[in-house]
């Protein structure tokens, strides 16, 4: 099987790495990829958001399966165009990807499917925003109603800051969704869907804020780990029954079936499990941790989803090891990140036992050196028995790597390793 992976980031490096480990996959191509992907697979320059260009590349390469990583090509209809050309695609249509591309649409589908989520109001101007903020009270949650790569959300106790974010969105012609605040720990659950049948992967946890102790602005994600020892037994089944299957059924009923991965961002609150958001793709960096543990060959799994054959698949097999992914970000991220800095120590990190480095925003300079080329530069993944050992490996790898101005969190999975994450009793009664 020949597979083409679309996207430039760490998630795509993880996908390519796992696909290359599938004995039934003969070739993996990536577009546009990054320096790390280019070291293990042929890469192609393509505008990933251009449906015709991606389709032409897939046809030219004789791809049997196209896997679309990021949200933007999905929202641009790339999956529709490739599917139209008769090539199986892992990734939802433009209409189905609205579950991520529009938070207001996602709320509508959740209401139809009776999926438990935060109460929310759409606001189109400052008066409506102010009224909604006062209705729900602090802490305030204000979300840009469009694709913002996880950075369009402001959670704050400061009403003026919340209102200012809403006004910034209105100023560029946008709308916002204002929500009640959800307390409790967050879980990312990826659920594969083939339009009808759903198959969950193992849960992971992501770290959204830039600084240790969950301080500072939201980012695309600064680290992740899996599995989660602390989640209540039955959580995954509950999310399938109350969230994923009803949502996939509602999308099919609307005539816009969802094929790909429904990323359920959940809060285990004192009032039960609630959906924070849906994404229409694998999460980054959770994928780097989750795929490090998946033992079932990935190509067959993604192909089964693309072809509507998940019901026939054997149960997924998982390594009993724990995986921890720690992200190295550029200086000044998540503002305009500095780029073009040399990255050193990659070979040394990769040489450590149970450690591998997955590139995200990297490139090659004119001297042939690997340099930073984006906000999130790479992730170091540590695999071992148990969280303490996996953390040690990930951080040992990170310490081998240097990048001027680079920043990473020192506390990825630390609270879980100390056994300090508590889940309210109600959290499994959605
Ligand atoms: P989103 O882009 O919707 O995933 O939001 C990004 C992050 O903001 C989430 O991972 C949460 O940490 C936080 N967040 C979003 N919505 C809420 C909410 N209703 N209550 C509390 N935190 C939230
Ligand atoms: N890790 C968060 C995301 O992929 O949106």
Tab-separated table of C-alpha atoms and ligand atoms in Angstrom:
chain	number	residue	atom	x	y	z
A	1	UNK	CA	0.000	0.000	0.000
A	2	UNK	CA	1.302	3.473	-0.934
A	3	UNK	CA	0.305	6.245	1.442
A	4	UNK	CA	0.498	10.022	1.056
A	5	UNK	CA	0.452	12.050	4.285
A	6	UNK	CA	-0.562	15.714	4.033
A	7	UNK	CA	0.756	18.253	6.551
A	8	UNK	CA	3.918	19.836	7.932
A	9	UNK	CA	4.017	19.071	11.659
A	10	UNK	CA	4.898	16.744	14.486
A	11	UNK	CA	1.621	14.876	14.170
A	12	UNK	CA	2.496	14.123	10.550
A	13	UNK	CA	6.010	12.982	11.490
A	14	UNK	CA	4.416	10.587	13.986
A	15	UNK	CA	1.979	9.325	11.326
A	16	UNK	CA	4.762	8.808	8.782
A	17	UNK	CA	6.940	7.002	11.316
A	18	UNK	CA	4.141	4.621	12.288
A	19	UNK	CA	3.077	4.034	8.686
A	20	UNK	CA	6.652	3.083	7.787
A	21	UNK	CA	6.491	0.427	10.517
A	22	UNK	CA	3.453	-1.202	8.886
A	23	UNK	CA	4.629	-4.241	6.867
A	24	UNK	CA	1.741	-3.747	4.439
A	25	UNK	CA	2.835	-0.213	3.617
A	26	UNK	CA	5.349	-0.211	0.776
A	27	UNK	CA	5.841	3.531	0.366
A	28	UNK	CA	5.070	6.643	2.369
A	29	UNK	CA	5.223	10.094	0.798
A	30	UNK	CA	4.601	13.367	2.601
A	31	UNK	CA	3.651	16.854	1.496
A	32	UNK	CA	4.953	19.287	2.454
A	33	UNK	CA	6.527	17.499	5.462
A	34	UNK	CA	9.455	18.948	7.399
A	35	UNK	CA	13.163	18.232	7.839
A	36	UNK	CA	12.527	15.217	10.088
A	37	UNK	CA	9.997	13.680	7.732
A	38	UNK	CA	12.296	14.312	4.758
A	39	UNK	CA	14.949	12.185	6.463
A	40	UNK	CA	12.690	9.091	6.376
A	41	UNK	CA	10.332	9.597	3.407
A	42	UNK	CA	10.192	11.443	0.081
A	43	UNK	CA	8.566	14.855	0.517
A	44	UNK	CA	6.804	16.977	-2.073
A	45	UNK	CA	6.167	20.687	-2.143
A	46	UNK	CA	2.459	21.254	-2.498
A	47	UNK	CA	-0.016	23.809	-1.279
A	48	UNK	CA	-1.744	21.528	1.247
A	49	UNK	CA	-4.846	23.732	1.182
A	50	UNK	CA	-5.325	23.380	-2.574
A	51	UNK	CA	-7.706	20.465	-3.283
A	52	UNK	CA	-6.726	20.166	-6.959
A	53	UNK	CA	-2.985	20.250	-6.232
A	54	UNK	CA	-3.179	17.584	-3.524
A	55	UNK	CA	-5.363	15.379	-5.721
A	56	UNK	CA	-2.961	15.726	-8.653
A	57	UNK	CA	-0.049	14.725	-6.433
A	58	UNK	CA	-1.932	11.689	-5.063
A	59	UNK	CA	-2.797	10.562	-8.597
A	60	UNK	CA	0.746	11.125	-9.840
A	61	UNK	CA	2.188	9.080	-6.952
A	62	UNK	CA	-0.344	6.290	-7.411
A	63	UNK	CA	-1.366	6.656	-3.768
A	64	UNK	CA	-3.701	3.984	-2.380
A	65	UNK	CA	-4.534	6.090	0.674
A	66	UNK	CA	-4.268	9.793	1.501
A	67	UNK	CA	-4.055	10.770	5.174
A	68	UNK	CA	-4.778	14.418	5.940
A	69	UNK	CA	-3.196	15.676	9.160
A	70	UNK	CA	-4.155	19.315	9.780
A	71	UNK	CA	-7.538	21.030	9.971
A	72	UNK	CA	-6.985	23.686	7.288
A	73	UNK	CA	-6.889	21.313	4.265
A	74	UNK	CA	-9.959	19.518	5.616
A	75	UNK	CA	-11.847	22.801	5.929
A	76	UNK	CA	-10.710	23.654	2.382
A	77	UNK	CA	-12.301	20.494	0.962
A	78	UNK	CA	-9.107	18.566	0.177
A	79	UNK	CA	-10.616	15.267	1.357
A	80	UNK	CA	-13.651	15.791	-0.903
A	81	UNK	CA	-11.483	16.326	-3.984
A	82	UNK	CA	-9.249	13.311	-3.345
A	83	UNK	CA	-12.259	11.077	-2.647
A	84	UNK	CA	-13.900	12.347	-5.825
A	85	UNK	CA	-10.833	11.132	-7.721
A	86	UNK	CA	-11.533	7.633	-6.383
A	87	UNK	CA	-8.703	7.488	-3.832
A	88	UNK	CA	-9.536	6.424	-0.251
A	89	UNK	CA	-8.965	9.291	2.198
A	90	UNK	CA	-8.497	9.346	5.947
A	91	UNK	CA	-10.058	12.693	6.838
A	92	UNK	CA	-13.541	14.188	6.791
A	93	UNK	CA	-15.251	16.117	4.004
A	94	UNK	CA	-15.440	19.886	4.206
A	95	UNK	CA	-18.990	19.667	5.558
A	96	UNK	CA	-18.077	17.096	8.215
A	97	UNK	CA	-14.935	19.048	9.191
A	98	UNK	CA	-17.227	21.892	10.273
A	99	UNK	CA	-17.365	20.044	13.601
A	100	UNK	CA	-13.989	21.710	14.139
A	101	UNK	CA	-14.048	24.648	11.727
A	102	UNK	CA	-17.129	26.210	13.337
A	103	UNK	CA	-17.626	26.039	17.064
A	104	UNK	CA	-21.225	27.211	16.601
A	105	UNK	CA	-21.902	24.323	14.183
A	106	UNK	CA	-20.338	21.865	16.636
A	107	UNK	CA	-22.666	23.137	19.365
A	108	UNK	CA	-25.679	22.663	17.062
A	109	UNK	CA	-24.739	19.048	16.327
A	110	UNK	CA	-24.036	18.398	20.006
A	111	UNK	CA	-27.497	19.718	20.864
A	112	UNK	CA	-29.086	17.480	18.194
A	113	UNK	CA	-27.178	14.447	19.457
A	114	UNK	CA	-27.703	15.351	23.137
A	115	UNK	CA	-23.978	15.370	23.756
A	116	UNK	CA	-23.051	16.886	27.129
A	117	UNK	CA	-21.069	20.097	26.630
A	118	UNK	CA	-20.652	23.561	28.137
A	119	UNK	CA	-23.612	25.922	27.841
A	120	UNK	CA	-22.733	28.476	25.206
A	121	UNK	CA	-23.974	31.610	23.469
A	122	UNK	CA	-22.937	32.984	20.115
A	123	UNK	CA	-22.229	36.742	20.157
A	124	UNK	CA	-21.828	38.959	17.101
A	125	UNK	CA	-21.193	42.296	18.803
A	126	UNK	CA	-19.856	43.789	22.027
A	127	UNK	CA	-23.281	44.204	23.656
A	128	UNK	CA	-24.168	40.545	23.135
A	129	UNK	CA	-20.712	39.495	24.318
A	130	UNK	CA	-20.975	41.584	27.495
A	131	UNK	CA	-24.421	40.172	28.267
A	132	UNK	CA	-23.239	36.581	27.788
A	133	UNK	CA	-20.149	37.154	29.963
A	134	UNK	CA	-22.369	38.438	32.747
A	135	UNK	CA	-24.861	35.599	32.362
A	136	UNK	CA	-22.228	32.907	32.823
A	137	UNK	CA	-19.977	34.806	35.240
A	138	UNK	CA	-16.256	34.256	35.855
A	139	UNK	CA	-14.071	32.460	34.933
A	140	UNK	CA	-14.873	33.681	31.431
A	141	UNK	CA	-14.407	31.547	28.308
A	142	UNK	CA	-14.370	33.363	24.949
A	143	UNK	CA	-13.746	31.450	21.715
A	144	UNK	CA	-13.095	32.758	18.249
A	145	UNK	CA	-15.667	30.955	16.093
A	146	UNK	CA	-13.250	29.775	13.463
A	147	UNK	CA	-10.058	27.841	13.014
A	148	UNK	CA	-7.425	29.233	15.344
A	149	UNK	CA	-5.146	26.233	15.922
A	150	UNK	CA	-6.091	26.104	19.600
A	151	UNK	CA	-5.004	29.700	20.137
A	152	UNK	CA	-8.333	31.475	19.633
A	153	UNK	CA	-9.576	30.731	23.117
A	154	UNK	CA	-9.200	33.033	26.114
A	155	UNK	CA	-9.996	31.727	29.590
A	156	UNK	CA	-9.710	34.464	32.208
A	157	UNK	CA	-11.136	35.897	35.388
A	158	UNK	CA	-10.651	39.377	33.950
A	159	UNK	CA	-13.886	40.556	32.341
A	160	UNK	CA	-12.109	43.365	30.444
A	161	UNK	CA	-9.652	40.890	28.919
A	162	UNK	CA	-12.509	38.580	27.921
A	163	UNK	CA	-14.378	41.439	26.279
A	164	UNK	CA	-11.231	42.685	24.544
A	165	UNK	CA	-10.719	39.229	22.959
A	166	UNK	CA	-14.318	39.238	21.732
A	167	UNK	CA	-13.890	42.729	20.288
A	168	UNK	CA	-10.660	41.712	18.539
A	169	UNK	CA	-12.601	38.890	16.845
A	170	UNK	CA	-15.463	41.223	15.841
A	171	UNK	CA	-12.956	43.739	14.472
A	172	UNK	CA	-11.858	41.227	11.833
A	173	UNK	CA	-15.432	40.294	10.982
A	174	UNK	CA	-15.674	37.233	13.217
A	175	UNK	CA	-18.148	36.006	15.796
A	176	UNK	CA	-17.424	34.469	19.180
A	177	UNK	CA	-18.807	31.680	21.312
A	178	UNK	CA	-19.000	32.486	25.025
A	179	UNK	CA	-19.252	29.531	27.369
A	180	UNK	CA	-19.727	28.491	30.944
A	181	UNK	CA	-16.414	27.493	32.542
A	182	UNK	CA	-15.785	23.755	32.860
A	183	UNK	CA	-13.754	22.670	35.884
A	184	UNK	CA	-11.848	19.400	36.224
A	185	UNK	CA	-9.003	17.670	34.399
A	186	UNK	CA	-8.962	17.492	30.596
A	187	UNK	CA	-8.712	14.366	28.476
A	188	UNK	CA	-8.137	14.054	24.727
A	189	UNK	CA	-9.809	10.990	23.247
A	190	UNK	CA	-9.294	10.213	19.557
A	191	UNK	CA	-12.117	8.201	18.049
A	192	UNK	CA	-11.698	6.718	14.585
A	193	UNK	CA	-14.835	6.857	12.463
A	194	UNK	CA	-15.707	5.453	9.053
A	195	UNK	CA	-18.993	7.280	8.651
A	196	UNK	CA	-20.860	4.771	10.851
A	197	UNK	CA	-18.655	2.728	13.158
A	198	UNK	CA	-16.407	4.225	15.840
A	199	UNK	CA	-13.202	2.822	17.346
A	200	UNK	CA	-11.513	4.677	20.230
A	201	UNK	CA	-7.767	5.021	20.648
A	202	UNK	CA	-6.366	5.240	24.183
A	203	UNK	CA	-6.871	8.555	26.033
A	204	UNK	CA	-4.109	11.137	26.323
A	205	UNK	CA	-3.659	14.414	28.122
A	206	UNK	CA	-2.355	17.589	26.527
A	207	UNK	CA	-0.765	20.682	28.101
A	208	UNK	CA	-2.134	23.800	26.455
A	209	UNK	CA	-0.440	26.642	28.314
A	210	UNK	CA	3.049	27.792	27.491
A	211	UNK	CA	4.516	27.836	31.029
A	212	UNK	CA	4.914	25.347	33.857
A	213	UNK	CA	1.983	25.157	36.248
A	214	UNK	CA	-0.448	25.891	33.368
A	215	UNK	CA	0.485	29.573	33.349
A	216	UNK	CA	0.593	31.948	30.397
A	217	UNK	CA	-1.231	31.972	27.082
A	218	UNK	CA	-2.711	28.968	25.290
A	219	UNK	CA	-0.568	27.289	22.648
A	220	UNK	CA	-1.170	24.484	20.175
A	221	UNK	CA	0.023	22.091	22.920
A	222	UNK	CA	3.313	21.825	24.812
A	223	UNK	CA	3.353	18.124	25.689
A	224	UNK	CA	1.247	15.013	26.125
A	225	UNK	CA	1.248	11.554	27.640
A	226	UNK	CA	-0.672	8.321	27.399
A	227	UNK	CA	-2.157	6.199	28.906
A	228	UNK	CA	-3.913	8.025	31.751
A	229	UNK	CA	-3.805	5.897	34.878
A	230	UNK	CA	-6.135	8.237	36.707
A	231	UNK	CA	-9.186	8.225	34.430
A	232	UNK	CA	-12.178	6.364	35.841
A	233	UNK	CA	-12.771	2.870	34.456
A	234	UNK	CA	-15.547	3.130	31.925
A	235	UNK	CA	-14.698	6.637	30.724
A	236	UNK	CA	-13.904	5.545	27.169
A	237	UNK	CA	-17.097	3.515	26.859
A	238	UNK	CA	-19.092	6.400	28.292
A	239	UNK	CA	-17.619	8.799	25.744
A	240	UNK	CA	-18.376	6.358	22.940
A	241	UNK	CA	-21.972	5.924	24.120
A	242	UNK	CA	-22.762	9.525	25.044
A	243	UNK	CA	-20.520	11.529	22.722
A	244	UNK	CA	-18.807	9.857	19.782
A	245	UNK	CA	-21.445	7.429	18.469
A	246	UNK	CA	-24.322	9.944	18.786
A	247	UNK	CA	-22.235	12.580	16.980
A	248	UNK	CA	-21.215	10.229	14.172
A	249	UNK	CA	-24.862	9.111	13.871
A	250	UNK	CA	-26.053	12.732	13.749
A	251	UNK	CA	-23.539	13.565	11.009
A	252	UNK	CA	-24.660	10.531	8.965
A	253	UNK	CA	-28.294	11.504	9.498
A	254	UNK	CA	-27.535	14.998	8.168
A	255	UNK	CA	-26.141	13.445	4.995
A	256	UNK	CA	-22.581	14.510	5.865
A	257	UNK	CA	-20.991	11.333	7.263
A	258	UNK	CA	-17.752	11.784	9.172
A	259	UNK	CA	-14.704	9.720	8.168
A	260	UNK	CA	-11.409	10.214	9.957
A	261	UNK	CA	-10.702	10.947	13.583
A	262	UNK	CA	-13.152	12.711	15.842
A	263	UNK	CA	-10.985	14.262	18.511
A	264	UNK	CA	-13.083	14.587	21.654
A	265	UNK	CA	-11.622	17.248	23.950
A	266	UNK	CA	-13.227	16.480	27.314
A	267	UNK	CA	-13.387	17.974	30.783
A	268	UNK	CA	-14.114	15.598	33.665
A	269	UNK	CA	-16.098	18.127	35.692
A	270	UNK	CA	-17.778	17.967	39.066
A	271	UNK	CA	-21.059	17.713	37.168
A	272	UNK	CA	-20.004	14.939	34.797
A	273	UNK	CA	-18.026	14.508	31.596
A	274	UNK	CA	-18.419	17.408	29.176
A	275	UNK	CA	-17.133	18.030	25.662
A	276	UNK	CA	-14.906	21.111	25.538
A	277	UNK	CA	-14.489	20.913	21.787
A	278	UNK	CA	-14.379	18.617	18.812
A	279	UNK	CA	-11.549	18.550	16.342
A	280	UNK	CA	-11.789	16.792	13.008
A	281	UNK	CA	-8.233	15.435	13.032
A	282	UNK	CA	-5.569	13.946	15.258
A	283	UNK	CA	-4.319	16.228	18.034
A	284	UNK	CA	-0.811	17.551	18.153
A	285	UNK	CA	1.165	16.615	20.303
A	286	UNK	CA	-1.126	13.879	21.674
A	287	UNK	CA	-0.645	11.845	18.497
A	288	UNK	CA	3.091	11.712	19.130
A	289	UNK	CA	2.429	9.996	22.487
A	290	UNK	CA	-0.540	7.833	21.446
A	291	UNK	CA	0.962	6.402	18.247
A	292	UNK	CA	4.186	5.571	20.092
A	293	UNK	CA	2.119	2.895	21.890
A	294	UNK	CA	-0.108	1.574	19.090
A	295	UNK	CA	1.048	-1.896	18.076
A	296	UNK	CA	-1.573	-2.634	15.422
A	297	UNK	CA	-0.075	-1.576	12.061
A	298	UNK	CA	-1.386	1.918	11.385
A	299	UNK	CA	-1.847	1.746	7.596
A	300	UNK	CA	-4.457	-1.002	7.862
A	301	UNK	CA	-6.325	0.897	10.566
A	302	UNK	CA	-6.499	4.169	8.623
A	303	UNK	CA	-7.435	2.301	5.427
A	304	UNK	CA	-10.268	0.487	7.241
A	305	UNK	CA	-11.622	3.862	8.394
A	306	UNK	CA	-11.262	5.371	4.916
A	307	UNK	CA	-13.101	2.440	3.318
A	308	UNK	CA	-15.931	2.128	5.844
A	309	UNK	CA	-14.603	-1.174	7.231
A	310	UNK	CA	-13.928	-0.402	10.895
A	311	UNK	CA	-16.615	-2.883	11.996
A	312	UNK	CA	-14.517	-5.732	10.551
A	313	UNK	CA	-11.299	-4.725	12.266
A	314	UNK	CA	-9.645	-6.765	15.041
A	315	UNK	CA	-9.431	-4.899	18.382
A	316	UNK	CA	-6.452	-2.530	18.491
A	317	UNK	CA	-3.349	-3.737	20.316
A	318	UNK	CA	-1.422	-1.396	22.613
A	319	UNK	CA	1.996	-1.479	24.205
A	320	UNK	CA	1.791	-1.567	28.008
A	321	UNK	CA	4.481	1.144	28.083
A	322	UNK	CA	3.797	4.782	28.877
A	323	UNK	CA	4.733	7.465	26.347
A	324	UNK	CA	5.501	11.080	27.222
A	325	UNK	CA	5.993	13.742	24.528
A	326	UNK	CA	7.637	17.041	25.461
A	327	UNK	CA	7.495	19.898	22.941
A	328	UNK	CA	10.409	22.226	22.268
A	329	UNK	CA	9.064	25.599	21.104
A	330	UNK	CA	10.870	28.571	19.575
A	331	UNK	CA	11.681	31.728	21.468
A	332	UNK	CA	8.726	34.117	21.617
A	333	UNK	CA	6.156	31.380	20.836
A	334	UNK	CA	3.093	31.577	20.895
A	335	UNK	CA	3.565	35.151	19.658
A	336	UNK	CA	5.530	35.557	16.426
A	337	UNK	CA	8.169	32.857	16.967
A	338	UNK	CA	11.813	33.393	16.096
A	339	UNK	CA	12.983	31.003	13.376
A	340	UNK	CA	16.158	30.054	11.530
A	341	UNK	CA	18.067	28.983	14.661
A	342	UNK	CA	20.295	25.928	14.497
A	343	UNK	CA	19.029	22.809	16.326
A	344	UNK	CA	21.790	20.678	17.793
A	345	UNK	CA	21.902	17.304	19.524
A	346	UNK	CA	19.173	15.508	17.561
A	347	UNK	CA	21.316	12.435	16.890
A	348	UNK	CA	22.341	12.158	20.522
A	349	UNK	CA	18.740	12.374	21.676
A	350	UNK	CA	17.553	9.802	19.145
A	351	UNK	CA	20.333	7.429	20.193
A	352	UNK	CA	18.993	7.125	23.748
A	353	UNK	CA	17.050	4.012	24.695
A	354	UNK	CA	13.293	4.479	24.416
A	355	UNK	CA	13.639	7.990	22.972
A	356	UNK	CA	12.720	9.355	19.566
A	357	UNK	CA	12.473	12.896	18.254
A	358	UNK	CA	9.608	13.985	16.038
A	359	UNK	CA	10.061	17.197	14.084
A	360	UNK	CA	7.396	19.889	13.754
A	361	UNK	CA	8.572	23.346	12.647
A	362	UNK	CA	11.990	22.436	11.253
A	363	UNK	CA	13.749	23.097	7.982
A	364	UNK	CA	17.186	22.859	6.442
A	365	UNK	CA	19.329	25.958	5.909
A	366	UNK	CA	21.668	26.607	2.981
A	367	UNK	CA	24.527	24.896	4.854
A	368	UNK	CA	22.461	21.738	5.229
A	369	UNK	CA	21.886	22.255	8.951
A	370	UNK	CA	18.557	21.602	10.659
A	371	UNK	CA	17.034	24.875	11.838
A	372	UNK	CA	13.823	26.017	13.510
A	373	UNK	CA	11.085	27.028	11.094
A	374	UNK	CA	7.992	27.450	13.241
A	375	UNK	CA	6.537	27.929	16.715
A	376	UNK	CA	6.550	24.356	17.879
A	377	UNK	CA	9.860	22.970	16.696
A	378	UNK	CA	9.888	19.326	17.728
A	379	UNK	CA	8.770	16.843	20.353
A	380	UNK	CA	10.910	14.391	22.252
A	381	UNK	CA	9.036	11.173	22.985
A	382	UNK	CA	10.115	8.948	25.872
A	383	UNK	CA	8.747	5.410	26.200
A	384	UNK	CA	9.182	3.234	29.282
A	385	UNK	CA	7.336	1.255	31.930
A	386	UNK	CA	5.434	3.823	33.945
A	387	UNK	CA	5.229	7.593	33.926
A	388	UNK	CA	8.318	8.343	35.989
A	389	UNK	CA	10.624	6.377	33.704
A	390	UNK	CA	8.963	7.683	30.523
A	391	UNK	CA	9.287	11.272	31.754
A	392	UNK	CA	12.925	10.697	32.623
A	393	UNK	CA	13.619	9.432	29.121
A	394	UNK	CA	11.793	12.275	27.389
A	395	UNK	CA	13.638	14.890	29.448
A	396	UNK	CA	16.978	13.116	29.060
A	397	UNK	CA	16.416	13.395	25.313
A	398	UNK	CA	15.428	17.047	25.574
A	399	UNK	CA	18.571	17.838	27.540
A	400	UNK	CA	20.692	16.575	24.621
A	401	UNK	CA	19.065	19.111	22.293
A	402	UNK	CA	19.885	22.795	22.093
A	403	UNK	CA	18.128	25.659	20.348
A	404	UNK	CA	18.824	29.351	20.991
A	405	UNK	CA	15.789	30.876	22.668
A	406	UNK	CA	14.089	27.480	22.801
A	407	UNK	CA	11.549	26.828	25.559
A	408	UNK	CA	9.897	23.717	26.922
A	409	UNK	CA	7.801	22.854	29.940
A	410	UNK	CA	9.506	20.928	32.717
A	411	UNK	CA	6.277	19.637	34.214
A	412	UNK	CA	4.706	17.556	31.439
A	413	UNK	CA	2.876	14.661	33.148
A	414	UNK	CA	4.425	15.633	36.500
A	415	UNK	CA	1.148	16.002	38.352
A	416	UNK	CA	-0.063	12.606	37.117
A	417	UNK	CA	3.284	11.031	38.050
A	418	UNK	CA	2.833	12.384	41.584
A	419	UNK	CA	-0.704	10.946	41.668
A	420	UNK	CA	-2.175	14.414	42.189
A	421	UNK	CA	-4.899	14.474	39.558
A	422	UNK	CA	-8.282	14.112	41.145
A	423	UNK	CA	-11.499	13.359	39.335
A	424	UNK	CA	-14.829	14.217	40.893
A	425	UNK	CA	-17.155	11.240	41.463
A	426	UNK	CA	-19.702	12.714	39.086
A	427	UNK	CA	-17.218	12.863	36.252
A	428	UNK	CA	-18.263	9.589	34.723
A	429	UNK	CA	-21.958	10.340	34.786
A	430	UNK	CA	-22.388	12.492	31.737
B	1	LIG	P1	-10.465	24.777	22.573
B	1	LIG	O1	-9.768	25.434	21.411
B	1	LIG	O2	-11.935	24.899	22.536
B	1	LIG	O3	-9.940	23.387	22.798
B	1	LIG	O4	-9.958	25.486	23.889
B	1	LIG	C1	-8.604	25.519	24.229
B	1	LIG	C2	-8.452	25.307	25.707
B	1	LIG	O5	-9.157	26.312	26.440
B	1	LIG	C3	-9.029	23.992	26.192
B	1	LIG	O6	-8.154	22.915	26.063
B	1	LIG	C4	-9.283	24.309	27.649
B	1	LIG	O7	-8.086	24.234	28.395
B	1	LIG	C5	-9.719	25.735	27.609
B	1	LIG	N1	-11.185	25.798	27.538
B	1	LIG	C6	-11.948	25.822	26.444
B	1	LIG	N2	-13.261	25.844	26.749
B	1	LIG	C7	-13.345	25.842	28.088
B	1	LIG	C8	-14.433	25.863	29.026
B	1	LIG	N3	-15.709	25.952	28.637
B	1	LIG	N4	-14.126	25.827	30.324
B	1	LIG	C9	-12.834	25.769	30.749
B	1	LIG	N5	-11.773	25.756	29.921
B	1	LIG	C10	-12.006	25.796	28.605
B	2	LIG	N1	-3.316	19.408	21.123
B	2	LIG	C1	-4.412	20.201	20.783
B	2	LIG	C2	-4.800	20.151	19.375
B	2	LIG	O1	-4.273	19.408	18.584
B	2	LIG	O2	-5.692	20.914	19.030
